[in-house]
JSON list of C-alpha atoms and ligand atoms in Angstrom, two decimals:
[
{"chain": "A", "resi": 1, "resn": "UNK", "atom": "CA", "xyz": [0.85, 5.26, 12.17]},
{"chain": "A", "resi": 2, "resn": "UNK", "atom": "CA", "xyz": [-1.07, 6.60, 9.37]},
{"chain": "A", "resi": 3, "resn": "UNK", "atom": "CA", "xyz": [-4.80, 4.91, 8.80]},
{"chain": "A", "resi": 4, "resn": "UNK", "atom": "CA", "xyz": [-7.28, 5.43, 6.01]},
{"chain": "A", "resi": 5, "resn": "UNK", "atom": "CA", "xyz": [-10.76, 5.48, 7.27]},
{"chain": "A", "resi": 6, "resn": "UNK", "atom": "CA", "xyz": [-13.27, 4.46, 3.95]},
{"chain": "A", "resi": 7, "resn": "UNK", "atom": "CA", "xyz": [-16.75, 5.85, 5.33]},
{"chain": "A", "resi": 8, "resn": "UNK", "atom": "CA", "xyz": [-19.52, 7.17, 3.38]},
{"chain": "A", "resi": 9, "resn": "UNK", "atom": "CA", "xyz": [-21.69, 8.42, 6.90]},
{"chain": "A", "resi": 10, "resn": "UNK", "atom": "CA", "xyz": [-20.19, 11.65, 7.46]},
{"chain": "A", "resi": 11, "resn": "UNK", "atom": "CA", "xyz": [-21.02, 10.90, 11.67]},
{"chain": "A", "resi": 12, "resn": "UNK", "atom": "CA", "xyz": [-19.37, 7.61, 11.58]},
{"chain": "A", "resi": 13, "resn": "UNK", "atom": "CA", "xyz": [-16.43, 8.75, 9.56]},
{"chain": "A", "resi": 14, "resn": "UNK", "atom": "CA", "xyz": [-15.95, 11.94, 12.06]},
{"chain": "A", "resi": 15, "resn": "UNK", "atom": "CA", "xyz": [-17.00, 9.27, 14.92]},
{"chain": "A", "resi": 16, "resn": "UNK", "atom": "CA", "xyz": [-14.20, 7.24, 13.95]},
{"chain": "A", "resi": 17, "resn": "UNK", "atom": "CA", "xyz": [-11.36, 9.93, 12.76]},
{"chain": "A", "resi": 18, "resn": "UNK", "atom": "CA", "xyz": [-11.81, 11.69, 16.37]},
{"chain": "A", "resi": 19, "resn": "UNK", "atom": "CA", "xyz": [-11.87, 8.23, 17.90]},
{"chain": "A", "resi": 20, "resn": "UNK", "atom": "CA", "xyz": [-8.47, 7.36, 15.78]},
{"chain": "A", "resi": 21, "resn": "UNK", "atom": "CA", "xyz": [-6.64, 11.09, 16.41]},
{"chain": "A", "resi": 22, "resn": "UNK", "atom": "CA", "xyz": [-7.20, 10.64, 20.65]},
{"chain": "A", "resi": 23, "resn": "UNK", "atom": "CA", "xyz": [-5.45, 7.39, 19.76]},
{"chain": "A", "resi": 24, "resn": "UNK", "atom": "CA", "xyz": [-2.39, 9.70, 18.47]},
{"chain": "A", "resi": 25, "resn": "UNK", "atom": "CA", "xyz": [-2.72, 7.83, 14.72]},
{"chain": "A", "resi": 26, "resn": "UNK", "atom": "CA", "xyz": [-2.89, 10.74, 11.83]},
{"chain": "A", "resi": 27, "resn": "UNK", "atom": "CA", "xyz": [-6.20, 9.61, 9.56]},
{"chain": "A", "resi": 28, "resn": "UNK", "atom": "CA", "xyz": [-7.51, 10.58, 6.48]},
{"chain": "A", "resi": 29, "resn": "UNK", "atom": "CA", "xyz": [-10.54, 10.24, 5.76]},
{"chain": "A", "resi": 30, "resn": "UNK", "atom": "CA", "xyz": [-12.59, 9.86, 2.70]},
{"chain": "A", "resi": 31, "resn": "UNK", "atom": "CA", "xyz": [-16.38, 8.77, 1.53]},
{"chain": "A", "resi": 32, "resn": "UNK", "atom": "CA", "xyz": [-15.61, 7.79, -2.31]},
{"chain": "A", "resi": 33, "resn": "UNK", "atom": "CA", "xyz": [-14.30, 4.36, -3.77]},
{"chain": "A", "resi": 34, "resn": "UNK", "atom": "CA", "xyz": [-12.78, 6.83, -6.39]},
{"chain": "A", "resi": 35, "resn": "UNK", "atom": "CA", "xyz": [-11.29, 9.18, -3.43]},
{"chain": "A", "resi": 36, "resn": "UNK", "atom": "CA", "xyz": [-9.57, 5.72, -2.11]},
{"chain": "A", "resi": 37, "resn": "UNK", "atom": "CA", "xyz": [-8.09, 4.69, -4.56]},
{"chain": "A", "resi": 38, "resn": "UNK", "atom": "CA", "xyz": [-6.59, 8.37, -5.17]},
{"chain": "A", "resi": 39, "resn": "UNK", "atom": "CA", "xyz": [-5.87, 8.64, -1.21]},
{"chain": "A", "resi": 40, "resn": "UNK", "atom": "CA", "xyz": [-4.25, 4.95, -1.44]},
{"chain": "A", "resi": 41, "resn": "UNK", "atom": "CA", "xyz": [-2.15, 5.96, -4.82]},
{"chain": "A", "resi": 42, "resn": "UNK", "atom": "CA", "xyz": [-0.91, 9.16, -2.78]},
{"chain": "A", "resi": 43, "resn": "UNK", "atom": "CA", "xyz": [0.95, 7.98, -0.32]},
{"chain": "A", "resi": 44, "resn": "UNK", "atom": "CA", "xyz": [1.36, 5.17, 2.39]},
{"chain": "A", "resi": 45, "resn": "UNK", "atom": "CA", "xyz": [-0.59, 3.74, 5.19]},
{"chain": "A", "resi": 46, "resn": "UNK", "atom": "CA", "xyz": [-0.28, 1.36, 7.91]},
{"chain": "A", "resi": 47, "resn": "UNK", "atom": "CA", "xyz": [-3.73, 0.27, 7.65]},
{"chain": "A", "resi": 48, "resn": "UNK", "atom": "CA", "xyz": [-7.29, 0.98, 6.42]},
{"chain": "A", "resi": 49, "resn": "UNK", "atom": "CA", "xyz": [-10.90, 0.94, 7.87]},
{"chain": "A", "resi": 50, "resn": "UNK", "atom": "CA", "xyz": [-12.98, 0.26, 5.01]},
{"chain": "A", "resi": 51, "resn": "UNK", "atom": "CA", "xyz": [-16.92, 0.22, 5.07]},
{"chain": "A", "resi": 52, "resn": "UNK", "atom": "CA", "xyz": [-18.67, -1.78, 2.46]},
{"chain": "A", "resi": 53, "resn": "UNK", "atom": "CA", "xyz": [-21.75, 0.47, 1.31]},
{"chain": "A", "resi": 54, "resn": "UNK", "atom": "CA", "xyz": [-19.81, 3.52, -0.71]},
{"chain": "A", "resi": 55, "resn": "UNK", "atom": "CA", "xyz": [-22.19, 5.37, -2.98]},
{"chain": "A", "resi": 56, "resn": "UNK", "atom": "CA", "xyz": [-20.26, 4.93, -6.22]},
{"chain": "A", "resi": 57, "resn": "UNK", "atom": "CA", "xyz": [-19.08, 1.19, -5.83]},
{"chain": "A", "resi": 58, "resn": "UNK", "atom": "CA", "xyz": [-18.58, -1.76, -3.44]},
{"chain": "A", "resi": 59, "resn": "UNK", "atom": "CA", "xyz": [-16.06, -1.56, -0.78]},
{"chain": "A", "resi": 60, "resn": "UNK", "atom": "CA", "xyz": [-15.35, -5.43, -1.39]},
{"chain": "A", "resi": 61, "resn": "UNK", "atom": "CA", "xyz": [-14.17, -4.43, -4.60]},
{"chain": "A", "resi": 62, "resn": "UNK", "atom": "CA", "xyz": [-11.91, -1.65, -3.21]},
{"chain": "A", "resi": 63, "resn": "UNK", "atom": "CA", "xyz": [-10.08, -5.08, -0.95]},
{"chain": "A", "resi": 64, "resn": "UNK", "atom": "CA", "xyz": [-9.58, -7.06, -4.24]},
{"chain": "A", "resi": 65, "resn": "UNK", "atom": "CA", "xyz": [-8.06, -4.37, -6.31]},
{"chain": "A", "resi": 66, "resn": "UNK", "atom": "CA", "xyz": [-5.53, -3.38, -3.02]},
{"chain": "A", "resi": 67, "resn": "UNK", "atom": "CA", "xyz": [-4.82, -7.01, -2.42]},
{"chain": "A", "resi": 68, "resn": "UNK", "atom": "CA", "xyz": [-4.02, -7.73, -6.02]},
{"chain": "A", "resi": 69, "resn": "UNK", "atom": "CA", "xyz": [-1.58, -4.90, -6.19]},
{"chain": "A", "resi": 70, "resn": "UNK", "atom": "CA", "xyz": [0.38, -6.13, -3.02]},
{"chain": "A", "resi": 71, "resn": "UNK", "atom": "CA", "xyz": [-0.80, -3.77, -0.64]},
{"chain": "A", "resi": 72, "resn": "UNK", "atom": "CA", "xyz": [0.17, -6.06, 2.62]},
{"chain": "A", "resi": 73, "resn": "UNK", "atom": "CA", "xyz": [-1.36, -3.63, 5.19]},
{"chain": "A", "resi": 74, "resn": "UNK", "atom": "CA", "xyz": [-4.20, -4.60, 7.24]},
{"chain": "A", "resi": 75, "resn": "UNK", "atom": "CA", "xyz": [-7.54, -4.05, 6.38]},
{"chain": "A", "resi": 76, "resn": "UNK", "atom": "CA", "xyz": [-10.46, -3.92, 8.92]},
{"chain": "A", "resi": 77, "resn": "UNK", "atom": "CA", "xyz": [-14.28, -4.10, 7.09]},
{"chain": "A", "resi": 78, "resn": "UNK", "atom": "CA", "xyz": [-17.17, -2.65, 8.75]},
{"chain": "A", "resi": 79, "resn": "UNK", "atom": "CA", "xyz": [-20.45, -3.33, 7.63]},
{"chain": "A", "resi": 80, "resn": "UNK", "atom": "CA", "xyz": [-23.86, -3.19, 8.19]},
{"chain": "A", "resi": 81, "resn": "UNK", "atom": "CA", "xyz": [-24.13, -6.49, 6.55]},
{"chain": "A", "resi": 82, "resn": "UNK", "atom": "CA", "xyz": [-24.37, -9.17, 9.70]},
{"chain": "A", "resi": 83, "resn": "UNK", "atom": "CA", "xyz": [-24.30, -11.78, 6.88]},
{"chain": "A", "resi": 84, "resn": "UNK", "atom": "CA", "xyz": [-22.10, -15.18, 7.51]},
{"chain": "A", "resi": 85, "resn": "UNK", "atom": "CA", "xyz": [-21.50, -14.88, 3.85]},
{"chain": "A", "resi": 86, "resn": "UNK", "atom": "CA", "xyz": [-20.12, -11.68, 4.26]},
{"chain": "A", "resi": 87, "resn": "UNK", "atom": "CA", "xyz": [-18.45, -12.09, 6.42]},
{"chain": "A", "resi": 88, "resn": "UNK", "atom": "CA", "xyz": [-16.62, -14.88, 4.99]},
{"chain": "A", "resi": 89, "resn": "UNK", "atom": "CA", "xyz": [-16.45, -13.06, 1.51]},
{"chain": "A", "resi": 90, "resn": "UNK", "atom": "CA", "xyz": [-14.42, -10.46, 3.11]},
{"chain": "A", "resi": 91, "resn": "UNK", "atom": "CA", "xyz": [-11.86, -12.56, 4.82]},
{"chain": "A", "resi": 92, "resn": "UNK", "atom": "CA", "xyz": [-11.55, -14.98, 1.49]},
{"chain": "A", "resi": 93, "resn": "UNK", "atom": "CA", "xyz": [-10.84, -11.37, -0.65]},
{"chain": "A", "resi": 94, "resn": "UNK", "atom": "CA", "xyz": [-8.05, -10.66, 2.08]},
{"chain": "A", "resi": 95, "resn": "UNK", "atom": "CA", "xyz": [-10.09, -8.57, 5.42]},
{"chain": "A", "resi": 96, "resn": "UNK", "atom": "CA", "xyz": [-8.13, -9.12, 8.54]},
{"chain": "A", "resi": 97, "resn": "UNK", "atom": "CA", "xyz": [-10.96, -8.22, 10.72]},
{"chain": "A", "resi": 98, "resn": "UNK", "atom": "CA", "xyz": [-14.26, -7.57, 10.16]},
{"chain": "A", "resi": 99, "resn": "UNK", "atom": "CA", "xyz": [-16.89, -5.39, 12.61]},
{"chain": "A", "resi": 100, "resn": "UNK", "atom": "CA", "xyz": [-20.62, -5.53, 12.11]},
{"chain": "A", "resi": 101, "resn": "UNK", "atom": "CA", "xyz": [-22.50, -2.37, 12.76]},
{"chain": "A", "resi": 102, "resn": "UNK", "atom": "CA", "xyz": [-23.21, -1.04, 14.93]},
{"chain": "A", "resi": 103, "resn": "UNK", "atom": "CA", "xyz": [-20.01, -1.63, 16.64]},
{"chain": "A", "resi": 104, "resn": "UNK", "atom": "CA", "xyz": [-18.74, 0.14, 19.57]},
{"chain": "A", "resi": 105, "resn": "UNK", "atom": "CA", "xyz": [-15.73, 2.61, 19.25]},
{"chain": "A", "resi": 106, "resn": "UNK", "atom": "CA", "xyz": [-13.90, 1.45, 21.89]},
{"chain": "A", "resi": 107, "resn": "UNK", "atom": "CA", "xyz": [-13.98, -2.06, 19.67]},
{"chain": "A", "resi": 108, "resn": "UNK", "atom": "CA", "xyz": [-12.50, -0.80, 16.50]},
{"chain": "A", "resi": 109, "resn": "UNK", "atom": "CA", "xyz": [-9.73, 0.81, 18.38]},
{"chain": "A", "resi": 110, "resn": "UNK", "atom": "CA", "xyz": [-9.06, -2.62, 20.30]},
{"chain": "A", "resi": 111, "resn": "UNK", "atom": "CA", "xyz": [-9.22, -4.48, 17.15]},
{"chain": "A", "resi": 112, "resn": "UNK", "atom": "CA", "xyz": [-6.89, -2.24, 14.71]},
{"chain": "A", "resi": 113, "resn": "UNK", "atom": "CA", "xyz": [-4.64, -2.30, 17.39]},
{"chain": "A", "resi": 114, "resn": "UNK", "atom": "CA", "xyz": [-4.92, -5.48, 17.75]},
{"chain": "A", "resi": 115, "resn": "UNK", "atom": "CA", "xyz": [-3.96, -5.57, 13.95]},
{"chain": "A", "resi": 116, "resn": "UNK", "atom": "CA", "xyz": [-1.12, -3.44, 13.88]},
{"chain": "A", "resi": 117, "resn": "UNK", "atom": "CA", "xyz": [0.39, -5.27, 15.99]},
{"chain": "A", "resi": 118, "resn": "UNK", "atom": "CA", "xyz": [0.40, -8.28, 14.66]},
{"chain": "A", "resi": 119, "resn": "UNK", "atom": "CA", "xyz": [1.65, -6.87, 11.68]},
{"chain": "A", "resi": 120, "resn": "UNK", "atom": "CA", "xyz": [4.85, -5.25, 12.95]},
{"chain": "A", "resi": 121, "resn": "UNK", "atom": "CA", "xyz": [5.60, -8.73, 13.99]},
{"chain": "A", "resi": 122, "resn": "UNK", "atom": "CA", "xyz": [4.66, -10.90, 11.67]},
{"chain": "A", "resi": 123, "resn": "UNK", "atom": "CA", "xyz": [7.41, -12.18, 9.44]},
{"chain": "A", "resi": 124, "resn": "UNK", "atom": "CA", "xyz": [7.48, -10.60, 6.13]},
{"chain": "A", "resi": 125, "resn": "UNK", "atom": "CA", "xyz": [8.64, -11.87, 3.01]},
{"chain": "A", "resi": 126, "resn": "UNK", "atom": "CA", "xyz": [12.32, -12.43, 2.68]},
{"chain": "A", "resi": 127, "resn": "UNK", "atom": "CA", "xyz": [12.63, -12.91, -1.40]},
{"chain": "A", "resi": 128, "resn": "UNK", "atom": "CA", "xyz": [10.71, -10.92, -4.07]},
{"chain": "A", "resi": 129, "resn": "UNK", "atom": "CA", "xyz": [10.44, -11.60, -7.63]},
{"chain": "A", "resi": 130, "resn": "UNK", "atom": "CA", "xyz": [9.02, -10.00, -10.91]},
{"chain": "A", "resi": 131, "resn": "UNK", "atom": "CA", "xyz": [9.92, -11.52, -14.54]},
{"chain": "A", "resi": 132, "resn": "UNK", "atom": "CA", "xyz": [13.05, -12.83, -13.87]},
{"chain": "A", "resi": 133, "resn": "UNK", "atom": "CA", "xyz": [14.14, -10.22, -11.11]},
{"chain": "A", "resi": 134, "resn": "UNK", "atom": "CA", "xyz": [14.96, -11.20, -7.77]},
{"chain": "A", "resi": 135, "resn": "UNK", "atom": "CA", "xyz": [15.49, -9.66, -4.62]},
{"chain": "A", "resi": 136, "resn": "UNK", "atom": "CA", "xyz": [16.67, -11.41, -1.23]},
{"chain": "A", "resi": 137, "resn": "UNK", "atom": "CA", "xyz": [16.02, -8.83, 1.57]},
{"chain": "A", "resi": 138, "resn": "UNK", "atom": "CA", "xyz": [18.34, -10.40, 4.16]},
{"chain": "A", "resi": 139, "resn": "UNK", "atom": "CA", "xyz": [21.25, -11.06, 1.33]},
{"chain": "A", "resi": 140, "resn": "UNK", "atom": "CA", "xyz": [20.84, -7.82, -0.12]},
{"chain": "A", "resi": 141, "resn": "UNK", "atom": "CA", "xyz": [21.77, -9.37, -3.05]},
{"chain": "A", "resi": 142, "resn": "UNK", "atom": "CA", "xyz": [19.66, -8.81, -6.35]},
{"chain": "A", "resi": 143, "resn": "UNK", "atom": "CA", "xyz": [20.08, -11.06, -9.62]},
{"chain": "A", "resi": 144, "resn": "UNK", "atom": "CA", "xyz": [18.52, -11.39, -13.19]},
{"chain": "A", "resi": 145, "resn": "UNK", "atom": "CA", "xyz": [17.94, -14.26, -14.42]},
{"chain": "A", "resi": 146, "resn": "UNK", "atom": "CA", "xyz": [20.26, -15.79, -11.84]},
{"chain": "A", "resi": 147, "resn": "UNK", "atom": "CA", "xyz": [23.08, -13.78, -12.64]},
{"chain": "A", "resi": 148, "resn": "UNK", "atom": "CA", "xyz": [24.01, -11.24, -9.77]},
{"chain": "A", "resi": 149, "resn": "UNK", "atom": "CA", "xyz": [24.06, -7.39, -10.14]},
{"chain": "A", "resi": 150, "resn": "UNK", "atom": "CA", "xyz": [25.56, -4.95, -8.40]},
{"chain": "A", "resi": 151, "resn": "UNK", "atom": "CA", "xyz": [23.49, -2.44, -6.80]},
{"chain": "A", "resi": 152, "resn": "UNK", "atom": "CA", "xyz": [23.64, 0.73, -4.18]},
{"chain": "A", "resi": 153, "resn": "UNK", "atom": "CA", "xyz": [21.88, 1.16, -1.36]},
{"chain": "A", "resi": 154, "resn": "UNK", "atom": "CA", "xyz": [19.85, 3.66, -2.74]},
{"chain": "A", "resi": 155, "resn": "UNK", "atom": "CA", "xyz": [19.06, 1.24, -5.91]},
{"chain": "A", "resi": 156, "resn": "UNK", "atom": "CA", "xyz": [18.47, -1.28, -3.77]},
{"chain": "A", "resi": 157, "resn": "UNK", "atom": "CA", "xyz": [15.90, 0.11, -1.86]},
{"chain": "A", "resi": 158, "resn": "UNK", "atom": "CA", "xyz": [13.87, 1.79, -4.75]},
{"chain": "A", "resi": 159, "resn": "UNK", "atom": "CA", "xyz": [13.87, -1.75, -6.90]},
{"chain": "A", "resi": 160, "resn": "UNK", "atom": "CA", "xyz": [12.63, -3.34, -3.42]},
{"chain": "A", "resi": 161, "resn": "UNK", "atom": "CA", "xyz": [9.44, -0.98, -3.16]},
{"chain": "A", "resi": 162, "resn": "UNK", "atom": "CA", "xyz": [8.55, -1.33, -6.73]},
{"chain": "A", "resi": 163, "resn": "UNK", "atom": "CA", "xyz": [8.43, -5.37, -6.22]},
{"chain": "A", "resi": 164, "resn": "UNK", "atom": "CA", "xyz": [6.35, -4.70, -3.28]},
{"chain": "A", "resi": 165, "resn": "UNK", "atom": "CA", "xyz": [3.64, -2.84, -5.17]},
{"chain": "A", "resi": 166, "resn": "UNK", "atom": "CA", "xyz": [3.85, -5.04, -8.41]},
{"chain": "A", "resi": 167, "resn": "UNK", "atom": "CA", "xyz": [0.72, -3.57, -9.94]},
{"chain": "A", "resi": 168, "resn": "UNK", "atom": "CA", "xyz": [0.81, -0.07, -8.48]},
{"chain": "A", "resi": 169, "resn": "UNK", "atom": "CA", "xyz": [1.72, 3.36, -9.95]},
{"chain": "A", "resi": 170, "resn": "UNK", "atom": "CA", "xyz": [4.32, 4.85, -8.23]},
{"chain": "A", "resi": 171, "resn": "UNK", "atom": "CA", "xyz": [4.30, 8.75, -7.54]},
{"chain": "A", "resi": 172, "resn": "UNK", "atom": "CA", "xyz": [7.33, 11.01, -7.02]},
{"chain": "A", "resi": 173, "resn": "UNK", "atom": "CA", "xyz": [6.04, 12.13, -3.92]},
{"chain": "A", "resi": 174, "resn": "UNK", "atom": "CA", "xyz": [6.03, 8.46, -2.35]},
{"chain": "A", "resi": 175, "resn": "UNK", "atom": "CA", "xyz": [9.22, 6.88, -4.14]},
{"chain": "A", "resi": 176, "resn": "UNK", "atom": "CA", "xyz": [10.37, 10.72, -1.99]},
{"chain": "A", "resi": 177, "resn": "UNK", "atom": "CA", "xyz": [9.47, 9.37, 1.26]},
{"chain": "A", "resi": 178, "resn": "UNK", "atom": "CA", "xyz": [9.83, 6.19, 0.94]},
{"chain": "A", "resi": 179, "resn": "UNK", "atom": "CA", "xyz": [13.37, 6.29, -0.35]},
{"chain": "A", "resi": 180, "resn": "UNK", "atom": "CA", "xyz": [14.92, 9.65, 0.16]},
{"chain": "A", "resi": 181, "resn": "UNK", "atom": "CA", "xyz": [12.83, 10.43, 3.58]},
{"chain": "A", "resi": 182, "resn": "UNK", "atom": "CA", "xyz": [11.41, 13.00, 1.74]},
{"chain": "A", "resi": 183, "resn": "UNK", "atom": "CA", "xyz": [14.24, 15.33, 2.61]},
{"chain": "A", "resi": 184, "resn": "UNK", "atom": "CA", "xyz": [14.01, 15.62, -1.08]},
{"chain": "A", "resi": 185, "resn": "UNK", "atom": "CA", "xyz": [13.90, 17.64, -3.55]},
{"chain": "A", "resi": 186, "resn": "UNK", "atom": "CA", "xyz": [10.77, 16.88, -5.84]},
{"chain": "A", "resi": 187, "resn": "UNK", "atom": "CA", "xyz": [12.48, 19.78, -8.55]},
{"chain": "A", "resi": 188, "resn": "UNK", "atom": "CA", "xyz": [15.71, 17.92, -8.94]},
{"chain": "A", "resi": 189, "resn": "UNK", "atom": "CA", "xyz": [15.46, 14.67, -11.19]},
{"chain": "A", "resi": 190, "resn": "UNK", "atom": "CA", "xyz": [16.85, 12.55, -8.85]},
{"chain": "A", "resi": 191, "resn": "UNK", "atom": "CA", "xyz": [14.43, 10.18, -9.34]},
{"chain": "A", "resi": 192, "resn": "UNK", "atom": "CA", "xyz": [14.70, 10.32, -13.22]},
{"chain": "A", "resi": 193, "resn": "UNK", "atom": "CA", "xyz": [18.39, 9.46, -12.62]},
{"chain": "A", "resi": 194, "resn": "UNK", "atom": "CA", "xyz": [17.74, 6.49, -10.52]},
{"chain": "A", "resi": 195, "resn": "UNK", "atom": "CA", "xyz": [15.21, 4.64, -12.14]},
{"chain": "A", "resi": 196, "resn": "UNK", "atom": "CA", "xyz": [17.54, 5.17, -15.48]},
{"chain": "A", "resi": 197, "resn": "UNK", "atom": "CA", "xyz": [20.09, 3.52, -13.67]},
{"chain": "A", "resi": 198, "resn": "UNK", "atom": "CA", "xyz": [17.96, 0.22, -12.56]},
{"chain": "A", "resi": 199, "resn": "UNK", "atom": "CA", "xyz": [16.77, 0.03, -16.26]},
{"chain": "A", "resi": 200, "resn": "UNK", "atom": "CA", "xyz": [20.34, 0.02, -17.56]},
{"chain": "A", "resi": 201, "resn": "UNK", "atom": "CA", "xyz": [21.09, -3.24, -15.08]},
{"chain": "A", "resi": 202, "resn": "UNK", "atom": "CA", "xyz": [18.18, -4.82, -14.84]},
{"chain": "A", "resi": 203, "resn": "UNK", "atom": "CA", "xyz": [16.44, -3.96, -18.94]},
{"chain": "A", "resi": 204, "resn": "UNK", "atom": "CA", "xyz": [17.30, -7.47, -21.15]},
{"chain": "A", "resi": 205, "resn": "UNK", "atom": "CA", "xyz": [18.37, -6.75, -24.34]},
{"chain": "A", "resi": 206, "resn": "UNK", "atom": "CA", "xyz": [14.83, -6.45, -26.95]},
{"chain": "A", "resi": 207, "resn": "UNK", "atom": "CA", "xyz": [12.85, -6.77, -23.44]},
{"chain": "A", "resi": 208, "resn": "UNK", "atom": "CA", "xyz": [10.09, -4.54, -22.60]},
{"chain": "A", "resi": 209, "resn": "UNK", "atom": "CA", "xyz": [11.75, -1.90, -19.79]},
{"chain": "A", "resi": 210, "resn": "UNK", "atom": "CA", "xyz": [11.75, -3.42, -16.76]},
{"chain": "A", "resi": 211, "resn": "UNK", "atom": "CA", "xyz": [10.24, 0.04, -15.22]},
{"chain": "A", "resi": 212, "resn": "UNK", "atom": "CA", "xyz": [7.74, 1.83, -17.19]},
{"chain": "A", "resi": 213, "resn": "UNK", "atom": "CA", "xyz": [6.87, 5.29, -16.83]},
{"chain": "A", "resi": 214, "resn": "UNK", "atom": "CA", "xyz": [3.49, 6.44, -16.64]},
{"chain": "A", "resi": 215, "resn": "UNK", "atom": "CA", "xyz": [3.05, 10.00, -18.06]},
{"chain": "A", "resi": 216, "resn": "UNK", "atom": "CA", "xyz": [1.97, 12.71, -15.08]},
{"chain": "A", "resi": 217, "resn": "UNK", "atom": "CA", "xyz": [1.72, 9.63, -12.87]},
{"chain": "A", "resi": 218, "resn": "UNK", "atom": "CA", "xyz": [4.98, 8.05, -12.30]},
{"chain": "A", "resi": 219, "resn": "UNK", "atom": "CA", "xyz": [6.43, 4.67, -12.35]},
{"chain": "A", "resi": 220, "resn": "UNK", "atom": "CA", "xyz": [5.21, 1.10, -12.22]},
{"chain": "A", "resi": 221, "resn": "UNK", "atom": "CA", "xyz": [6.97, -2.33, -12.91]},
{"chain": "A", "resi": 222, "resn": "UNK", "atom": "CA", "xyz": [6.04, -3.34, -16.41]},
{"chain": "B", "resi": 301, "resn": "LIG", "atom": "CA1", "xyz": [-21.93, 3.10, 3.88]}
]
């Protein structure tokens, strides 16, 4: 389980990493809206402890822009803001959990535990759809605009994390672990070759690409 810790007081942010590591979860921690949105954009994590106060920008913002990309993942707010409305802002903008501070330690462990696992059982989507492209997870079937097309297991997998993250860029390095374990080769252009492949079956004719590349970035659904 990899968490994100968001946390602008260097004590807290150690408080909580050391807090997080006795736990046996791997953390990464940063003190910049800018550093988690990089961080975020890097690679995956199974949750994120976000405070609200950053010195370049408002963690609140941080929430929408991660829930309006499709990150799923849950997301526990701490703040030093006791305010109901607040409070309530946070959960409306997609917060699972929210922790006034001071909090105790032992608290925030108990809660994002609490978290993860409800996520690992929640039930999770079973169809996903961009412009006209639609995956059923259980299926495995994938159409276009209703008609059905034939895709490996590899494809398969790599068109289902770019519908998850409908708004995100996605790196070489992640589409590696994601899809090829990252027992992969970033100098090959196996990557290259795959994402040519899903434009040539999924791409309508005079269509934008269904997959766009973003130069020195990678790839995101167009
Ligand atoms: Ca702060």
């Amino acid at each position: 389980m990899k968490i994100l810790i968001v946390e602008d007081e260097a004590r807290v942010g150690r408080f909580i990493e050391r807090a997080l590591g006795e736990q046996a979860y791997t953390t990464r921690l940063v003190t910049t809206c800018a550093a988690a949105r990089d961080a975020l954009a890097d690679s995956p994590y199974d949750a994120i402890v976000l405070d609200l106060g950053l010195p370049d920008g408002d963690g609140f913002d941080l929430l929408r822009e991660w829930r309006a990309s499709g990150f799923n993942e849950p997301v526990l707010v701490l703040s030093a803001r006791d305010a109901v409305n607040d409070r309530i802002l946070g959960l409306n903008l997609g917060a699972d959990d929210y922790l006034p501070k001071p909090f105790s330690i032992e608290e925030l462990v108990a809660r994002l535990r609490s978290l993860l696992r409800r996520q690992s059982t929640a039930p999770r989507a079973t169809t996903l759809e961009h412009r006209g492209v639609r995956l059923d997870l259980l299926a495995r079937v994938a159409t276009v605009e209703g008609r059905a097309v034939d895709l490996t297991a590899r494809e398969f997998a790599l068109l289902e994390l770019f519908l998850q993250n409908p708004r995100r860029v996605l790196n070489r390095t992640l589409i590696a672990e994601k899809i090829w374990d990252a027992s992969y080769d970033l100098e090959t252009n196996l990557i290259e070759v795959y994402v040519r492949r899903l434009r040539q079956k999924l791409d309508q004719p005079g269509a934008e690409p269904f997959i766009r590349t973003v130069r020195g970035a990678g790839y995101q659904l167009a």
